[in-house]
PDB file of C-alpha atoms and ligand atoms in Angstrom:
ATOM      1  CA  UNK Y  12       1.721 -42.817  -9.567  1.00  0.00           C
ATOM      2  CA  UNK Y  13      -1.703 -41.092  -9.263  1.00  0.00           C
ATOM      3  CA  UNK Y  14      -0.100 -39.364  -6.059  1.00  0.00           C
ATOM      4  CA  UNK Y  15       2.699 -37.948  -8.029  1.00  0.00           C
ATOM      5  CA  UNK Y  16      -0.186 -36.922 -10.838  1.00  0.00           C
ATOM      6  CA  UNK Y  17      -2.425 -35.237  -7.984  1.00  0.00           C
ATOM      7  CA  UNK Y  18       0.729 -33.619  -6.687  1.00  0.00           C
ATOM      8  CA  UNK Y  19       2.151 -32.692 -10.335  1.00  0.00           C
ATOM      9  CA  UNK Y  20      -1.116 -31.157 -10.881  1.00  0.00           C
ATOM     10  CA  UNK Y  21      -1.338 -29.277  -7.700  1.00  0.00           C
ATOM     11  CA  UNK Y  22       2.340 -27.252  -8.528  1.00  0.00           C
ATOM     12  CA  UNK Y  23       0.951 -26.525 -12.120  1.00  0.00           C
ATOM     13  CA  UNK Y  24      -2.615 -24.673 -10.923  1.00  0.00           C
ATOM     14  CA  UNK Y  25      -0.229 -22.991  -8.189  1.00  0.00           C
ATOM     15  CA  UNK Y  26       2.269 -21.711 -10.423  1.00  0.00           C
ATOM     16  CA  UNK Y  27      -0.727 -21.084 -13.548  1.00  0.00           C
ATOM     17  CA  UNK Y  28      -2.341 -19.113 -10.273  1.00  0.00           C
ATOM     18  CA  UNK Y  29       0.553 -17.210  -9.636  1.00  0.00           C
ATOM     19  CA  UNK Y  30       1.241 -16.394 -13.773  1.00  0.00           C
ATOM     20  CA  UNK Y  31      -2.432 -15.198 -13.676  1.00  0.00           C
ATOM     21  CA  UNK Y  32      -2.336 -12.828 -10.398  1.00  0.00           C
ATOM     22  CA  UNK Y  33       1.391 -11.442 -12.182  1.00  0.00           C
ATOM     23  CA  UNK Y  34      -0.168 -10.551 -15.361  1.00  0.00           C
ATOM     24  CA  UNK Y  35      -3.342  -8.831 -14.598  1.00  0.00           C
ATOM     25  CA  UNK Y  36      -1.152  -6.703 -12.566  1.00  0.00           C
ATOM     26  CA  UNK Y  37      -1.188  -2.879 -13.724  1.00  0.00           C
ATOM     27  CA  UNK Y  38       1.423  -1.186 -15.404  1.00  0.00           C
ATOM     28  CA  UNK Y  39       0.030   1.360 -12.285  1.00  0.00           C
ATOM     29  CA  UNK Y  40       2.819   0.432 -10.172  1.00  0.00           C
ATOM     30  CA  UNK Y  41       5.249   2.193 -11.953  1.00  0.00           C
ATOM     31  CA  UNK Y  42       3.746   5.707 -12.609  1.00  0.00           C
ATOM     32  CA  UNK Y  43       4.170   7.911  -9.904  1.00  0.00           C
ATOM     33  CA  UNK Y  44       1.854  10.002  -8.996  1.00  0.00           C
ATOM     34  CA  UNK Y  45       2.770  13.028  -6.142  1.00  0.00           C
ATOM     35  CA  UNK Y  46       0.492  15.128  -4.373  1.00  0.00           C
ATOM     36  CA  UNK Y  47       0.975  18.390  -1.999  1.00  0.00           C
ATOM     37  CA  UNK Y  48      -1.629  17.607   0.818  1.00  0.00           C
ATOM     38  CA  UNK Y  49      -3.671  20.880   1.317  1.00  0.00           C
ATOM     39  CA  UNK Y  50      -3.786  22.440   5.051  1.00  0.00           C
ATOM     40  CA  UNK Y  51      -7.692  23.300   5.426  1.00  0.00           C
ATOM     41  CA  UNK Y  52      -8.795  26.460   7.688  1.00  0.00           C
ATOM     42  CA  UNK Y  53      -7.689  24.659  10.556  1.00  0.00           C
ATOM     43  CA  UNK Y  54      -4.058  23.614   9.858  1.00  0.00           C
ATOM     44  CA  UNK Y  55      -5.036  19.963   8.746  1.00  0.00           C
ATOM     45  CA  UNK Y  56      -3.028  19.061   5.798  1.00  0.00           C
ATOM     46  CA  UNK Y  57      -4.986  16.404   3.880  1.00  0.00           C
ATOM     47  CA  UNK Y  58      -4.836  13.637   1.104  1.00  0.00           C
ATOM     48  CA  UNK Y  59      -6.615  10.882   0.118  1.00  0.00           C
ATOM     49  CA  UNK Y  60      -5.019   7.774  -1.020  1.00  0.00           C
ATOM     50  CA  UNK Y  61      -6.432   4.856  -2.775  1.00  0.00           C
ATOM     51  CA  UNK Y  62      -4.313   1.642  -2.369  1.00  0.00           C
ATOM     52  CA  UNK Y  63      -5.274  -1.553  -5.046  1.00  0.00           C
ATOM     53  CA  UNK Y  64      -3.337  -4.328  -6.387  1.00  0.00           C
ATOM     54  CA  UNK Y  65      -0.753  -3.132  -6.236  1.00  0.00           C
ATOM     55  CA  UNK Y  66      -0.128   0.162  -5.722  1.00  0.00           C
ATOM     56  CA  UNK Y  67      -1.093   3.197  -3.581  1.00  0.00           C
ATOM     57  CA  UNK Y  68      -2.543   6.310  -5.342  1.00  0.00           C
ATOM     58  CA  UNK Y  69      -0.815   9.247  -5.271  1.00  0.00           C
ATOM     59  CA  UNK Y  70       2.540   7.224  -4.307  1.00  0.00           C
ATOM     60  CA  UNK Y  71       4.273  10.725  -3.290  1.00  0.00           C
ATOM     61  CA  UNK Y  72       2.588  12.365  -0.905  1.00  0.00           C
ATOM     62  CA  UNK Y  73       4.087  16.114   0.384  1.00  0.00           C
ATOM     63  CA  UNK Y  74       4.037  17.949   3.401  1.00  0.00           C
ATOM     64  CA  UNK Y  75       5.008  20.234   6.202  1.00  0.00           C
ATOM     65  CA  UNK Y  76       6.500  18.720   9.536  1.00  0.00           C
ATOM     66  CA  UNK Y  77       4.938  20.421  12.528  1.00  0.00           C
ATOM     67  CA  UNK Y  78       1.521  20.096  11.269  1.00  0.00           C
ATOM     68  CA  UNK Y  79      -0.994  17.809  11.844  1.00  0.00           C
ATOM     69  CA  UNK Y  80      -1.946  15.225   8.772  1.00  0.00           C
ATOM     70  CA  UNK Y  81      -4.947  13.347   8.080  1.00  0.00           C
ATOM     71  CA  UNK Y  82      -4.850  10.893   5.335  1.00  0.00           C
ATOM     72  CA  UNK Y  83      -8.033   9.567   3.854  1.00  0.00           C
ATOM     73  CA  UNK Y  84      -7.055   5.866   2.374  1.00  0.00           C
ATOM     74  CA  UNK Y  85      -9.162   3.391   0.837  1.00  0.00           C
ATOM     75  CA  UNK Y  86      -9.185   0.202  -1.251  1.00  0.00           C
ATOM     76  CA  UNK Y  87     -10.581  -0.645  -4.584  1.00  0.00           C
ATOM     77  CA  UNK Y  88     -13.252  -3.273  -4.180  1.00  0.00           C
ATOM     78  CA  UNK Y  89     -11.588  -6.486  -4.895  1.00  0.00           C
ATOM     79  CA  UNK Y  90     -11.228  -9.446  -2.558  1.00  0.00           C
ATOM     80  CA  UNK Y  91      -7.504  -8.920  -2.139  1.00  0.00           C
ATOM     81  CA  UNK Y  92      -6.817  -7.549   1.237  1.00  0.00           C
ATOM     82  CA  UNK Y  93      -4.154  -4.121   1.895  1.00  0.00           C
ATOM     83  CA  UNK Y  94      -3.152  -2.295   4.439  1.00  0.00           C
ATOM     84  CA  UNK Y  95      -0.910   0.998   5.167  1.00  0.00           C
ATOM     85  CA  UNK Y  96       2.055   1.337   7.155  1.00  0.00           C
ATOM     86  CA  UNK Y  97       4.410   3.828   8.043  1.00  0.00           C
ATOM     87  CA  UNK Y  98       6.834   3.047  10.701  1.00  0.00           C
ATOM     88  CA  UNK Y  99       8.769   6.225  10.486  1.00  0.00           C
ATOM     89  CA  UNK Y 100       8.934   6.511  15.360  1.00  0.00           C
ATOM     90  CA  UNK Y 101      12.109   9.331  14.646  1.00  0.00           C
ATOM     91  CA  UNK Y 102       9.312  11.415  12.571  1.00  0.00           C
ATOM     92  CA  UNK Y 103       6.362  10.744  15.383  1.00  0.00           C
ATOM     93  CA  UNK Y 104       4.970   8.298  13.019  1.00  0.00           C
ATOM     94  CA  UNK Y 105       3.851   4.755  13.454  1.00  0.00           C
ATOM     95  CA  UNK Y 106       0.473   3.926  11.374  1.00  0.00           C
ATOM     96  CA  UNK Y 107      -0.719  -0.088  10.788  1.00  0.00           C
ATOM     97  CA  UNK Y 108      -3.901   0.269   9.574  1.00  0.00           C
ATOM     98  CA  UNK Y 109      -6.063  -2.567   7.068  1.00  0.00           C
ATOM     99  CA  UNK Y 110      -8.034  -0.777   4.617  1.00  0.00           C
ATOM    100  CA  UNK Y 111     -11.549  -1.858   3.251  1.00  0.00           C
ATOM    101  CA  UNK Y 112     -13.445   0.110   0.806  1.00  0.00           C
ATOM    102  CA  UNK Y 113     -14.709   2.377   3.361  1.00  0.00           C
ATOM    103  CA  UNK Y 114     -12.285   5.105   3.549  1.00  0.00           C
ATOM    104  CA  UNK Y 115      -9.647   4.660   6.726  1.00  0.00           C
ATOM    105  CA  UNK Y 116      -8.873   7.744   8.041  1.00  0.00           C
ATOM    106  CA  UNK Y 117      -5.362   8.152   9.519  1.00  0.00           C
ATOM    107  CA  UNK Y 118      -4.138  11.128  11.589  1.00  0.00           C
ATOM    108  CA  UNK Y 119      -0.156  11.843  13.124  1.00  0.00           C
ATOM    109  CA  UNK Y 120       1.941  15.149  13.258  1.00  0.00           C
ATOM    110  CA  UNK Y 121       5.495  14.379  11.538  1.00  0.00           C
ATOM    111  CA  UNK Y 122       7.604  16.095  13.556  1.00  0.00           C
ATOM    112  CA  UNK Y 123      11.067  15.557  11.843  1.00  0.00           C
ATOM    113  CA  UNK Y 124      11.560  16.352   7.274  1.00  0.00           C
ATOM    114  CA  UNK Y 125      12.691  13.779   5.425  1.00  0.00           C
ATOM    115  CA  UNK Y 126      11.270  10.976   3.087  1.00  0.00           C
ATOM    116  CA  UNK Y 127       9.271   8.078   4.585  1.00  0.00           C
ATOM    117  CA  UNK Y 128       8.253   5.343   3.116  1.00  0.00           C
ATOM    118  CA  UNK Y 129       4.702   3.842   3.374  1.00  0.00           C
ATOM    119  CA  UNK Y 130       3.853   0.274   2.260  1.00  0.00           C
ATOM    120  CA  UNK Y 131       1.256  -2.621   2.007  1.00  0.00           C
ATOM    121  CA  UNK Y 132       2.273  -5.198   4.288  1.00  0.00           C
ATOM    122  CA  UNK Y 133       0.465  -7.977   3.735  1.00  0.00           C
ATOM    123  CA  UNK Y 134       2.914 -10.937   2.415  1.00  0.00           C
ATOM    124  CA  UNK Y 135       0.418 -14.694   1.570  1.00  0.00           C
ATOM    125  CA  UNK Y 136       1.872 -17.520   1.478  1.00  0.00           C
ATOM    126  CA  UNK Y 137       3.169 -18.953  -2.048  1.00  0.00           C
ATOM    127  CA  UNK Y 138       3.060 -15.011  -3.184  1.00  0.00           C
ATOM    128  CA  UNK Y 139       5.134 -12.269  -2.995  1.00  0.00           C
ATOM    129  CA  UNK Y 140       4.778  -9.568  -0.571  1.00  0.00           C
ATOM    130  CA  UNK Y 141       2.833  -6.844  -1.962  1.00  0.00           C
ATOM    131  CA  UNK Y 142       5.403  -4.333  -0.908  1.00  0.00           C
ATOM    132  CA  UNK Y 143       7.973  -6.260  -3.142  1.00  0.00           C
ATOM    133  CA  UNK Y 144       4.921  -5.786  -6.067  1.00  0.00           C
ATOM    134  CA  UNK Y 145       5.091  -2.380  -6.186  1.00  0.00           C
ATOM    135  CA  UNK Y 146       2.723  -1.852  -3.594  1.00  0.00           C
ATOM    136  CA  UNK Y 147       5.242   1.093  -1.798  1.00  0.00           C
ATOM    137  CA  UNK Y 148       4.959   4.898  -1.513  1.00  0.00           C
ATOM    138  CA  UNK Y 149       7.156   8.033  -0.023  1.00  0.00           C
ATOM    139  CA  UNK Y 150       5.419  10.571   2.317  1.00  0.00           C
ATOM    140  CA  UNK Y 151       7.834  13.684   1.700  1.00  0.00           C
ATOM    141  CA  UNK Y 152       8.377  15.899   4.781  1.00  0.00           C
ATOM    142  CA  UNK Y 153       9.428  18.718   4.070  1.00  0.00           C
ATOM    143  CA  UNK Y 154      10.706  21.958   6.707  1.00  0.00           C
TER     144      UNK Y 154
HETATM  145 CU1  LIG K 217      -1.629  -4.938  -0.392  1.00  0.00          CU
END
């Protein structure tokens, strides 16, 4: 009986845990928020992104294939741990980078337009993934 009452009380802080995390989410996730990424002096087209629980800020990015891109990402400073990927290998794109609150900086040259998505993917155990939170974005390639 105290078994079942240790175990009875275990599923109720998990699932009180999991109420809490879901409802100090931000209604963040679904503004979105584009951005053209300017191309300095020397061709670079930059943007900075900063990813948080859970979303990714801008979530549009836009720019030109054929030109290099350097993305400046960072992470709010909370003890919940993102990352950035982009698997987009038919663009010339494959990023998997962790983030910490020192800015990440990522570099590739898309090489083909269309829209890519970019997402967190870090997926605990007993939570959802943070991709399926919101935590998603579209680099826009455009001609
Ligand atoms: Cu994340």
């Amino acid at each position: 009986m105290r078994q079942q009452a240790k175990i009875l009380f275990a599923v109720f802080a998990v699932s009180a845990l999991g109420i809490g995390l879901a409802s100090s989410r931000p209604a963040r996730a679904a503004e979105e928020e584009r951005t053209v990424a300017t191309a300095g002096a020397d061709g670079v087209q930059r943007a900075t992104i900063l990813a948080g629980s859970y979303f990714f800020k801008p979530s549009r990015i836009a720019v030109k294939a054929g030109a290099p891109v350097e993305l400046t990402i960072s992470k709010e400073p909370d003890v919940i741990p993102h990352n950035f990927t982009l698997e987009a290998a038919e663009a010339g794109i494959t990023v998997s980078e962790d983030l910490g609150t020192k800015p990440k900086v990522v570099r590739f040259t898309p090489t083909k337009p269309g829209n890519y998505e970019f997402y967190c993917d870090k997926n605990p155990a007993l939570f959802k993934s943070h991709r399926s939170l919101g935590m998603v974005g579209t680099l826009e390639v455009g001609p």
